[in-house]
Amino acid sequence: MVETGDQKTGYQEPGSPNNSVFRFNSPLIQVILIGLVCFCCPGMFNALSGMGGGGQLDHNVVNNANTALYTTFAIFGILGGGIYNIIGPRLTLFSGCSTYILYAGSLLYYNHHKHQPFVVVAGALLGVGAGLLWAGQGAIMTSYPPAQRKGTYISLFWSIFNMGGVIGGLIPFVMNYHREKAANVNDGTYVGFMVFMSIGTLLSLTILHPSKVIRNDGTRCTNVKYSNVGTETVEIAKLFANWKMLLIFPAAWGSNFFYTYQFNNVNGALFNLRTRGLNNVFYWGAQMFGSVLIGHIMDFSFKRRKTRGLAGISVVAVLGTGIWIGGLLKQRGYDYDDVMVKKSIKLLDFKDSGSDYAGPFVLYFSYGLLDAMFQSMVYWVIGALADDSVILSRYVGFYKGVQSAGAAVAWQIDTHKVPYMNQLVVNWALTTISYPLLALLVIKFVKDEDKVAEDDELQTPSGYPKQSNDESVNPI
């Protein structure tokens, strides 16, 4: 049974606004909490991946694990929104976070036993967990904030989350600082990651169900408490024929596709071990700056929401084109054979390489900036398509599922030694194709705030009939 309630009730007096941003059940506090969860779990995973090969000399081990990871992630990313609607955020997020600990532990095990199957299985299980975690995270981040401040809340989440990458980058940098010639990270690096991931898993238990989260105007983030398998199956299947989702598809496919190239073939190919960790501090730090910048543009640049959306897409398109041109110029100077066969590339060190280090560092920093701006832009567009947590959990689940399918392909492309230049061109093309399609989505489907306000009284979650207040119904 699906229970619905009055969207104007909460812990405060029914129907009365509550302007305290420090309430535990306020959208701000809940977005901060999910940011801290992602700081500890995927934030640390990102730092681990950013070292190239997960800190291992043999990149094929982690490439194969990541292929398994993103294959299962693609499936459970799409299903994750429905699972989140059925079992709620706490169990969804706790189950997802726990798999990050196992994955880091498998790399610690590999340091001693060189047993690849365990790492691959752990990667596959992490894909299941990541699908659950990111579907829940996306629903919270896009549906909890008020419509006119979604960009601000997205940038807040992205900044906290990517601080995990910054701190996570410091762990291998500090732990391996005096190991200038080391090929793989030491045990303490993996233990440090596992401690943070364990903290994030426990923090996930503090996340409230969206029906208990009350905005400052007194409205709930959803009036549906729990869904069921039948309803979610039907609604998820409909996404594959939904024009909104089809327009997002190229952006979703490309938004994690470039990680393989950037982590393995830029950071992993050009820098020594300790410098990779330092680079990741700035890569993820650039993401914090990028998310704040694009969040401001998409919330405050113009009065109309459609205009702000188009402005944000235009800024990312221009900046992204410039960064990929810079990447193209650098990529002309080396290829796979130079790095892996001839080994003629002298690895750069932040202390010893002088001015030779500056250009590649700025390029890698810029890739981080673009990543945050691109993904925050897409999340803003998704969040502008609806306000209800039930609907947005499915939209974000679809986005994360397609995103992960693209990433699975990308890791295998690198495993099969596709030339670096080809990988760069494909990444550039995917992001470039996305911009006009996202602009069309904003023009056709995003409503300005005044229109949203008019429609609020009529809106009900997809898959459910319109209800009167305080009435329990069976789902269709």
mmCIF file of C-alpha atoms in Angstrom, residues 108 182 216 221 226 468:
data_model
loop_
_atom_site.group_PDB
_atom_site.id
_atom_site.type_symbol
_atom_site.label_atom_id
_atom_site.label_comp_id
_atom_site.label_asym_id
_atom_site.label_seq_id
_atom_site.Cartn_x
_atom_site.Cartn_y
_atom_site.Cartn_z
ATOM 1 C CA LEU A 108 44.677 -4.136 -0.092
ATOM 2 C CA ALA A 182 57.271 3.231 -6.051
ATOM 3 C CA ASN A 216 10.823 26.185 4.624
ATOM 4 C CA CYS A 221 9.494 16.718 -0.737
ATOM 5 C CA TYR A 226 6.520 3.854 -0.030
ATOM 6 C CA SER A 468 -7.224 14.291 -1.643
#
